[in-house]
XYZ file of C-alpha atoms in Angstrom:
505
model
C 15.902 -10.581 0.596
C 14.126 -7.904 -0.884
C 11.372 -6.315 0.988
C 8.704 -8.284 -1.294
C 9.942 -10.997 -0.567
C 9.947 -10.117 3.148
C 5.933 -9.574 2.761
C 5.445 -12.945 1.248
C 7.069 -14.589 3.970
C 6.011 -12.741 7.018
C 1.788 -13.156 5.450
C 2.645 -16.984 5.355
C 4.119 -17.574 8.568
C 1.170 -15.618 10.041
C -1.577 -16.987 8.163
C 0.377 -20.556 9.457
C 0.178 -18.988 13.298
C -3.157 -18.306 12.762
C -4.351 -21.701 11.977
C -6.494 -23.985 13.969
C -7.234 -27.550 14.776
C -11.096 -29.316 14.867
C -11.126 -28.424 18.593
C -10.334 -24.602 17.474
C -6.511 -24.895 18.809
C -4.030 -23.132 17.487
C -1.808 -25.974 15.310
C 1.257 -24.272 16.739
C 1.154 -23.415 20.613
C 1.953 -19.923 20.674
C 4.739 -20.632 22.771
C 6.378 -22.469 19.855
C 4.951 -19.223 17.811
C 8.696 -17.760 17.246
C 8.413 -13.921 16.782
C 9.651 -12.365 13.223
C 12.523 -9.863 13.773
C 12.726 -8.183 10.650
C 16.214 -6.537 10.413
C 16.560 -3.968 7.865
C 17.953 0.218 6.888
C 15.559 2.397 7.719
C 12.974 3.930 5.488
C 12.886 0.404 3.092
C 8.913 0.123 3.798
C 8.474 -2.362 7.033
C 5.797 -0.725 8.761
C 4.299 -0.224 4.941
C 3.891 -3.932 4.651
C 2.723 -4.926 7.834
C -0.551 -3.010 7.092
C -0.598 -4.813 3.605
C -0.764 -7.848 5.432
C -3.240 -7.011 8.123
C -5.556 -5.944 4.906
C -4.870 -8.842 3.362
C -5.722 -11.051 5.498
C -8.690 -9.206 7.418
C -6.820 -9.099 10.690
C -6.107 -5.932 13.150
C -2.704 -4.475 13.515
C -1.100 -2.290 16.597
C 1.756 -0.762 15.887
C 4.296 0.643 18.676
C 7.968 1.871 18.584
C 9.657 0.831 21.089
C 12.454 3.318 21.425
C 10.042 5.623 23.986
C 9.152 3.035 25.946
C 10.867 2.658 29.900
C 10.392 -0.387 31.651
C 7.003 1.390 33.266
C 5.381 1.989 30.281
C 6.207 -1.795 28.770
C 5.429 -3.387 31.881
C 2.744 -1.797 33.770
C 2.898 0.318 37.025
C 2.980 -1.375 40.506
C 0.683 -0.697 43.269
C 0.233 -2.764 46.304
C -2.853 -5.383 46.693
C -4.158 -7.220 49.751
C -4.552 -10.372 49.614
C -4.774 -13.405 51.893
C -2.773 -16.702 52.660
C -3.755 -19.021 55.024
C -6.376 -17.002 56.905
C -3.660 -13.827 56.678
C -3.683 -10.657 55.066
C -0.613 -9.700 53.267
C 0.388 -6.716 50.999
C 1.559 -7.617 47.677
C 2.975 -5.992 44.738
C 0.787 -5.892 41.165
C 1.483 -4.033 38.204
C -1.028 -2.456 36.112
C -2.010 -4.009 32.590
C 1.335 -2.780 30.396
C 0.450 -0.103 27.850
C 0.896 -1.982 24.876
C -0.986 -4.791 25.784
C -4.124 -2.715 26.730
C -4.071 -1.438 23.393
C -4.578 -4.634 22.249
C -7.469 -5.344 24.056
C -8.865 -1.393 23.365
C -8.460 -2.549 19.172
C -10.363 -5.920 19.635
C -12.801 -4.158 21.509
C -13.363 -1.369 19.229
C -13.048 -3.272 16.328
C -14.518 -6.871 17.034
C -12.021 -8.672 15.161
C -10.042 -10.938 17.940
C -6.862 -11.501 16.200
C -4.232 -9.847 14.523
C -0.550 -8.527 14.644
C 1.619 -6.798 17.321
C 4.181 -5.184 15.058
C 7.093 -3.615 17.365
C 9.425 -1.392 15.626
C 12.794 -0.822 16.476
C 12.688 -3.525 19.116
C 16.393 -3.652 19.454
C 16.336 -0.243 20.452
C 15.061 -0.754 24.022
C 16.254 1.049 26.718
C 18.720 -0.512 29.195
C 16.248 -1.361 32.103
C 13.392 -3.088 29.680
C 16.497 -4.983 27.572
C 16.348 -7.742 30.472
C 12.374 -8.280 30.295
C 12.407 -8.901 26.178
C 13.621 -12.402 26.526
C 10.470 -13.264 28.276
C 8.393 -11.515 26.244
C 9.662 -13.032 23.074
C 9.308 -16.599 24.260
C 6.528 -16.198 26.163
C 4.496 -13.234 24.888
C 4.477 -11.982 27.820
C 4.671 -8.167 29.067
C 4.816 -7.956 33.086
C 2.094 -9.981 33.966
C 0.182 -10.302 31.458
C 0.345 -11.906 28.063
C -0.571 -11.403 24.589
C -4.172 -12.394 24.179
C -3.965 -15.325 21.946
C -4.384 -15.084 18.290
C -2.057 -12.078 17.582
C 1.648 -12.754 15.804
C 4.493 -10.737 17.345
C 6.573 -8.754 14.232
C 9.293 -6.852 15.514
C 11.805 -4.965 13.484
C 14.967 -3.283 13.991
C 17.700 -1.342 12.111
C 21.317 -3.076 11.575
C 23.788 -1.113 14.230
C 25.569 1.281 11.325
C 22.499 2.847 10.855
C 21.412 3.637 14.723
C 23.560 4.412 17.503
C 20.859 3.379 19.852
C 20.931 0.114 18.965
C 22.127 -3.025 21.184
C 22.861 -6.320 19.448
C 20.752 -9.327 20.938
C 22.658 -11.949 22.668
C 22.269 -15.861 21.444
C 19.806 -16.668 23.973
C 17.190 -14.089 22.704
C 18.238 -14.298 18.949
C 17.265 -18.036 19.241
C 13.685 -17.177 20.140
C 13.619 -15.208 16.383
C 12.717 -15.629 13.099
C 15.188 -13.412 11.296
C 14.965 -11.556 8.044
C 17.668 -9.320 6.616
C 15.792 -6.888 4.248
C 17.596 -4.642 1.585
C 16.129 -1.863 -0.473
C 15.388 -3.104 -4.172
C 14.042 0.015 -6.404
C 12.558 -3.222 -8.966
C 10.500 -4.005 -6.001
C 9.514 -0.276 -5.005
C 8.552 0.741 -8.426
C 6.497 -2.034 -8.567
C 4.914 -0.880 -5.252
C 4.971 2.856 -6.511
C 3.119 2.207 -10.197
C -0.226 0.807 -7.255
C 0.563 3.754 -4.991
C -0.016 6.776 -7.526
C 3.255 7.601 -6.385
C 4.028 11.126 -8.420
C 5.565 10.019 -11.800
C 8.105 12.795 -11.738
C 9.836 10.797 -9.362
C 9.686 7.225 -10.920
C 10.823 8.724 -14.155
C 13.893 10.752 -12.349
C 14.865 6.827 -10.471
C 14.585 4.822 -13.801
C 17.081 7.196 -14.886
C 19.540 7.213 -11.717
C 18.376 4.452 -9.923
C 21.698 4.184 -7.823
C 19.855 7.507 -5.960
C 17.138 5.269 -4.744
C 18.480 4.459 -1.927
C 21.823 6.095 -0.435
C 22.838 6.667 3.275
C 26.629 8.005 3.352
C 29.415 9.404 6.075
C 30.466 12.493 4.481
C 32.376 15.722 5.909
C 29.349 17.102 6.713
C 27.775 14.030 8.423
C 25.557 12.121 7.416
C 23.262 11.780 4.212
C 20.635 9.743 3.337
C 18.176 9.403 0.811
C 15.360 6.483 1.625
C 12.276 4.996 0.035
C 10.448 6.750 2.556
C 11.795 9.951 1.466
C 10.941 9.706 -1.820
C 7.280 8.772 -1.251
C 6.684 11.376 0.881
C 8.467 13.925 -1.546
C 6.013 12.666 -3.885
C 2.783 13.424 -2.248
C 4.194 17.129 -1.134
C 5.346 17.398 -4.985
C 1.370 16.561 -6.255
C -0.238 19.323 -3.332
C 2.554 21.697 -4.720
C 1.273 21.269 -8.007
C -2.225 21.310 -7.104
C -1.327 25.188 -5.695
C 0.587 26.459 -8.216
C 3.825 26.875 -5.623
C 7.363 26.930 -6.864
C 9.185 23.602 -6.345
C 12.712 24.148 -5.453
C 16.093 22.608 -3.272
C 14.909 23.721 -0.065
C 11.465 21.811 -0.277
C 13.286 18.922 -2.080
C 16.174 18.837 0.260
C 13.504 18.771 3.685
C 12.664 15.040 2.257
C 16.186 13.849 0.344
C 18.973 14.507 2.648
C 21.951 14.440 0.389
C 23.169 17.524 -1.832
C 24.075 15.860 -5.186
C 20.492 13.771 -5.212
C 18.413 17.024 -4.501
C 20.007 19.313 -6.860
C 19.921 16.565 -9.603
C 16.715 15.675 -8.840
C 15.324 19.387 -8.653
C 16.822 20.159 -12.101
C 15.324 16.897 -13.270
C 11.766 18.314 -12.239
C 12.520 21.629 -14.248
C 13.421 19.912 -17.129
C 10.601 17.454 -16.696
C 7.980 20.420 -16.460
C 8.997 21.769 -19.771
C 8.594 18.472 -21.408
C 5.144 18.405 -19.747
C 4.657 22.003 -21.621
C 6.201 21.436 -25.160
C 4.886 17.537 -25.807
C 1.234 18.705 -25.580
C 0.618 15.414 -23.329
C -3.171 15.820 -23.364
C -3.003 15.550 -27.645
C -1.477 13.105 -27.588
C -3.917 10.480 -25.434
C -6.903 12.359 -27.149
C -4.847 11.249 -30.231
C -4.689 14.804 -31.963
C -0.711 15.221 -31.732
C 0.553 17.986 -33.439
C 3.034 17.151 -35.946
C 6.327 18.775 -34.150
C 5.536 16.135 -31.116
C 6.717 13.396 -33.371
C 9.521 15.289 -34.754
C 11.130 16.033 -31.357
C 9.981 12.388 -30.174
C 11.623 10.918 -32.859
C 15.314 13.000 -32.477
C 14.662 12.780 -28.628
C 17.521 11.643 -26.578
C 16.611 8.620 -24.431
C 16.772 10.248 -21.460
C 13.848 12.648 -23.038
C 12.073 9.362 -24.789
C 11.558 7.756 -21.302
C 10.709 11.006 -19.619
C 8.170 12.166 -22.067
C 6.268 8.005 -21.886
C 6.615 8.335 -18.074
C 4.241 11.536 -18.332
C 1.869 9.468 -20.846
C 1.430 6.707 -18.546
C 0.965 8.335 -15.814
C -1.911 10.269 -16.484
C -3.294 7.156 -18.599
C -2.437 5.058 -15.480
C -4.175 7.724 -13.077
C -7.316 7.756 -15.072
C -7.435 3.726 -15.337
C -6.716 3.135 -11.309
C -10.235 6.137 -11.699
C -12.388 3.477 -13.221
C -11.352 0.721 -11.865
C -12.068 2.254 -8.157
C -15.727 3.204 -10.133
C -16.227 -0.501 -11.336
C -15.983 -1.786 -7.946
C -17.450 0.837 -6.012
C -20.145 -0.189 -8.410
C -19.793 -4.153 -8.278
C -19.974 -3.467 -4.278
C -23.264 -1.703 -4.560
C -24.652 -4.369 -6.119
C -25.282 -6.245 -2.936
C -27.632 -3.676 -1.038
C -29.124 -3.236 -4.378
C -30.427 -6.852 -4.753
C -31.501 -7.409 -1.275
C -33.792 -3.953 -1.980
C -34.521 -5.792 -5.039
C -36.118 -8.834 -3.059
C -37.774 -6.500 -0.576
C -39.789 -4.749 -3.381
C -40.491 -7.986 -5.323
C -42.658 -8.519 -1.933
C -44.575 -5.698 -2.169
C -45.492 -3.266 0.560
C -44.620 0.391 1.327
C -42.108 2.721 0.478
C -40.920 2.923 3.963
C -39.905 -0.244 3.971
C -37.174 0.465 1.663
C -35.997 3.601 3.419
C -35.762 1.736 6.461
C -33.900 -1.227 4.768
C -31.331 1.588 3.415
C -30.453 2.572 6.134
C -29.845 -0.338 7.846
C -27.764 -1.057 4.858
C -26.024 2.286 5.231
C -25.228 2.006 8.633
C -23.877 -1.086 8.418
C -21.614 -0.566 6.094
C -20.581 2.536 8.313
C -19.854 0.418 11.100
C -17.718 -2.261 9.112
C -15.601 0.067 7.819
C -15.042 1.990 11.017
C -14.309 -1.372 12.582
C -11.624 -2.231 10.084
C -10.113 1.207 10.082
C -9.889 1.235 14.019
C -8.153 -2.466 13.380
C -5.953 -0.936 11.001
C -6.516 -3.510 8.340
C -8.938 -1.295 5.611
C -6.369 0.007 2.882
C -7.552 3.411 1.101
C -8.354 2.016 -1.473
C -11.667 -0.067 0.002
C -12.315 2.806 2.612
C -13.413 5.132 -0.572
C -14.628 2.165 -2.053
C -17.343 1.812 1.711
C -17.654 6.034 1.629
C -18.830 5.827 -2.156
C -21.432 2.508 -0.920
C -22.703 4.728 1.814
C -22.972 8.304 -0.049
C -25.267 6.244 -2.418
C -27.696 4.626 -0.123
C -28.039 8.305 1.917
C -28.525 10.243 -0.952
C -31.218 7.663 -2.625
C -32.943 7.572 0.586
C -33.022 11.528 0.820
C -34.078 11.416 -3.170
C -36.663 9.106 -2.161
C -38.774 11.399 0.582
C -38.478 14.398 -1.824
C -40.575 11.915 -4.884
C -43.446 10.773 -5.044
C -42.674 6.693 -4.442
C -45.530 4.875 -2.825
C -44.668 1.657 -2.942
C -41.675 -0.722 -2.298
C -41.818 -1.590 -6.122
C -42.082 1.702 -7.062
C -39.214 2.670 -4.534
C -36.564 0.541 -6.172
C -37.565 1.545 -9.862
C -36.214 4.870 -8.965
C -33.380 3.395 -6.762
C -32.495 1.044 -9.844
C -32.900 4.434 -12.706
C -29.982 6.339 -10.370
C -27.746 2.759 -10.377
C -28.223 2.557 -14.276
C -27.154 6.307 -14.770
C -24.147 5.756 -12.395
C -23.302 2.671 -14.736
C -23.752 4.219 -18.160
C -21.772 7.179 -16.622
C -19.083 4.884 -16.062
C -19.171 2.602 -19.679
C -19.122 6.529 -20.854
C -16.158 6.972 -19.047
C -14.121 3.449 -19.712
C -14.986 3.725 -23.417
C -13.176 7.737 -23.667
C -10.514 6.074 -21.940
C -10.099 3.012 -23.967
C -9.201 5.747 -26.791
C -6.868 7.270 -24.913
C -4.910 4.319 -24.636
C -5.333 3.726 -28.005
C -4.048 6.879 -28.763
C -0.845 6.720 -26.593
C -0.312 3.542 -28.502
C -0.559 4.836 -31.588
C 1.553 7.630 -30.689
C 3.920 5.197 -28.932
C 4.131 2.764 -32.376
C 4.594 5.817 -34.766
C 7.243 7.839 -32.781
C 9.292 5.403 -31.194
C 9.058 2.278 -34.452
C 11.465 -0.204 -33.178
C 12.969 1.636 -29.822
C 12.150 -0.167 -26.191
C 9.608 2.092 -25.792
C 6.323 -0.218 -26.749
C 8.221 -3.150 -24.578
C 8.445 -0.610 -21.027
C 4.550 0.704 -22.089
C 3.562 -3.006 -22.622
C 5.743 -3.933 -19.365
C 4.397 -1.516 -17.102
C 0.507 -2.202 -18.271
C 1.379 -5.638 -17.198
C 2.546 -4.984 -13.974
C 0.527 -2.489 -12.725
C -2.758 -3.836 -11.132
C -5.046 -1.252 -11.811
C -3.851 -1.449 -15.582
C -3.316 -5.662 -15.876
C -7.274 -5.105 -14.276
C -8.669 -2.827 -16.984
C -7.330 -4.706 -19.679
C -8.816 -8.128 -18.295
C -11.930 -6.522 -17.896
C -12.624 -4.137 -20.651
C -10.240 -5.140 -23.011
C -7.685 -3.667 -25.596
C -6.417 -4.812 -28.347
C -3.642 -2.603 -29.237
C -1.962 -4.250 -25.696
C -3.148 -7.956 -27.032
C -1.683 -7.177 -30.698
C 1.935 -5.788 -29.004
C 2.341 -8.689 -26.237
C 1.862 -11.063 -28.937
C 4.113 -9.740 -30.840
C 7.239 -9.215 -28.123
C 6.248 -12.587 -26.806
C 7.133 -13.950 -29.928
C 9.989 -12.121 -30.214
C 11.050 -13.442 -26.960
C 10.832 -16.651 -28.194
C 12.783 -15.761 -31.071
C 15.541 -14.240 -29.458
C 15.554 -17.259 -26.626
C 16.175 -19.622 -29.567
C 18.767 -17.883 -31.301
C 20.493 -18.299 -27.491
C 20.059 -21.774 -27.583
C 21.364 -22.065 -30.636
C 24.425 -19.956 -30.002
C 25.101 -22.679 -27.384
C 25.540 -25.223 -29.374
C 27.737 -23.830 -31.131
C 26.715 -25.107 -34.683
């Protein structure tokens, strides 16, 4: 299965694990909880989609590879105890709480959230004196002497043996106590997953064009090469600082992330090539719909290579400003909440101070959630700007407040309410320029391209990205409406002219 799919499957069977009966049992006794083991080539996104899932569902996630770890560490140190028997003193062995355990308990404490996932990586990497304690722990939950506090799911994942020399294959017995789930790297899947990420668009647009270099680990003369998904995601955050500082992107930066020759030389010319587009198309024209004349010209006798190259560029910086307002609209939609409890506090009457101290309250509650989820592992980027932008509001109102003249609650949250309204027009301001922008990449899209693919991939990929499937449903456009329409229907079309062809008439 495809990594995806992997995600699906792994959220179910937790949120499953997780669920209780009327007398606040777990439905499935966590000794009948069978652990994931998630068996997959390195670099394909596992640990990436155990924090999707932790988000998702509002649970905490520790995370531990398990190749450091010696039996000690796992297990806990021993150190003799006294204790008594039948009127006798006696000196027994104990072993200290196990290391990955107590950071289980350190999460739930810091965080307050009480359940959540154990994710162990590379679990069938173990070294030889802990291989003989894993059985127990992955029936039993159990690490030394002391167990998984209940409520958290045990993921473990591992690479197949060709890939790591370090591994040891499971026997029957311990494979038995397993869910297992073969993973394989799909590019479908990680473009999908890239469009969300901001992932750099250079590098989308070089693997729509060689997608067999998504993913390639070879035995060559030279040892051995591998390119990952990994690899390419972390190229593309280097690639956008690079960018950012005017430095000179070349093999040796591109080869420290890509580890096989052909792929970064390719791939390096590909960005030359792909920067001179970026120069000679006059990109920014083009969404403010002023293209000069010559962009159509060399659009139109553009190879398809170039085509898909120079629409990659156009959506990305149309995608990059829509995943902008989106993050706005529900920073915004978020704010709301304090606002209206201010709201009711003024429609009381009273003082100004009353307000201030209400903010922050607000404020630093909001500080605390998201510190909470962040020390649980389970706030994605995305919300913890969303929380920082809440927060920067309700401190910088409050400090606007003591430097007017407010006297009153009311009059308090008429200023409060002027600085929301701004922030809101700002931001219909702001949709509404880039509403024409994507009118103008349509138009540009319709008149250079006609009848090429190129309207189906711009329609496709507005579809399938969230923050751009969001923006439509919310502010609308109805260039996208009039062009899904139309390839829907030509969908149909075509799908009838297949049935027809089999029946042969």
């Amino acid at each position: 299965m495809n990594i995806k799919q992997a995600k699906e499957y792994i959220r179910n069977t937790v949120d499953l694990y997780l669920k209780k009966d009327g007398f606040g049992e777990y439905r499935i006794p966590v000794v009948r909880q069978r652990p994931i083991f998630l068996l997959g080539a390195p670099g394909v996104g596992k640990t990436a989609i155990m924090e999707q899932i932790a988000q998702e569902l509002g649970i905490a996630l520790v995370s531990y590879s398990m190749t450091h770890h010696t039996r000690q560490s796992a297990l806990g140190l021993p150190f003799i105890e006294t204790k008594e028997y039948g009127g006798l003193e006696y000196k027994v062995s104990e072993y200290t709480m196990s290391e990955i355990i107590a950071s289980i308990y350190d999460v739930m404490r810091e965080s307050g959230i009480r359940e959540g996932i154990l994710f162990l990586d590379e679990i069938n990497c173990v070294s030889e004196t802990l291989a003989p304690s894993m059985l127990q722990f992955l029936q039993y939950k159990v690490f030394g002497r002391h167990r998984v506090p209940e409520g958290w799911v045990i993921v473990t994942a591992g690479n197949p043996p060709e890939y790591n020399k370090s591994v040891r294959d499971f026997d029957v017995v311990t494979m038995d106590r397993l869910k297992v789930l073969d993973v394989e790297a799909e590019y479908g899947v990680w473009k999908e997953y890239a469009g969300n990420q901001g992932i750099h668009n250079v590098v989308t647009s070089y693997l729509e064009l060689k997608k067999e270099h998504f993913y390639k680990i070879e035995t060559t003369v030279k040892g051995r090469s591998y390119v990952t998904a990994r690899g390419w995601e972390d190229l593309s955050q280097i690639l956008t600082l690079y960018e950012e500082e005017g430095l000179t992107v070349d093999e040796t930066l591109v080869g420290q992330y890509l580890r096989n020759e052909r792929v970064v030389k390719e791939f390096t010319a590909y960005y030359d090539l792909y920067q001179k587009y970026k120069k000679n198309y006059h990109v920014e024209e083009i969404l403010k719909g002023e293209a000069p004349e010559e962009a159509f010209i060399r659009a139109k006798a553009a190879s398809f290579d170039e085509r898909l190259s120079l629409l990659s560029m156009l959506m990305d910086k149309m995608l990059g400003e829509i995943r902008e307002r989106m993050e706005t609209a529900d920073y915004l939609n978020d704010l709301m909440v304090p606002l209206k409890a201010l709201r009711g506090l003024a429609e009381k009457g009273g003082e100004m101070a009353a307000v201030t101290e209400m903010m922050e309250r607000q404020a630093e509650g909001k500080k605390k959630l998201a510190d909470s989820l962040r020390k649980a592992n389970s706030l994605s980027d995305g919300d913890w700007r969303k929380h920082r932008a809440v927060i920067q509001f309700l401190e910088r109102a409050k400090k606007e407040l003591y430097a007017g003249d407010a006297e009153t609650a009311a009059d308090a949250f008429g200023q409060i309410k002027k600085k929301f309204e701004a922030e809101v027009a700002a931001m219909k301001s702001e949709t509404a320029v880039t509403k024409e922008r994507l009118h103008g990449l349509f138009t540009f899209v319709e008149t250079a391209f006609e009848e090429g693919n190129e309207m189906l991939i711009l329609v496709t990929e507005l579809t399938v990205n969230t923050a751009g499937a969001r923006f439509i449903a919310t502010f609308g456009c109805e260039d996208y409406q009039k062009h899904n329409e139309a390839l829907r229907l030509s969908e149909r079309q075509e799908s009838l002219v297949h049935e027809i062809e089999k029946l042969e008439l």
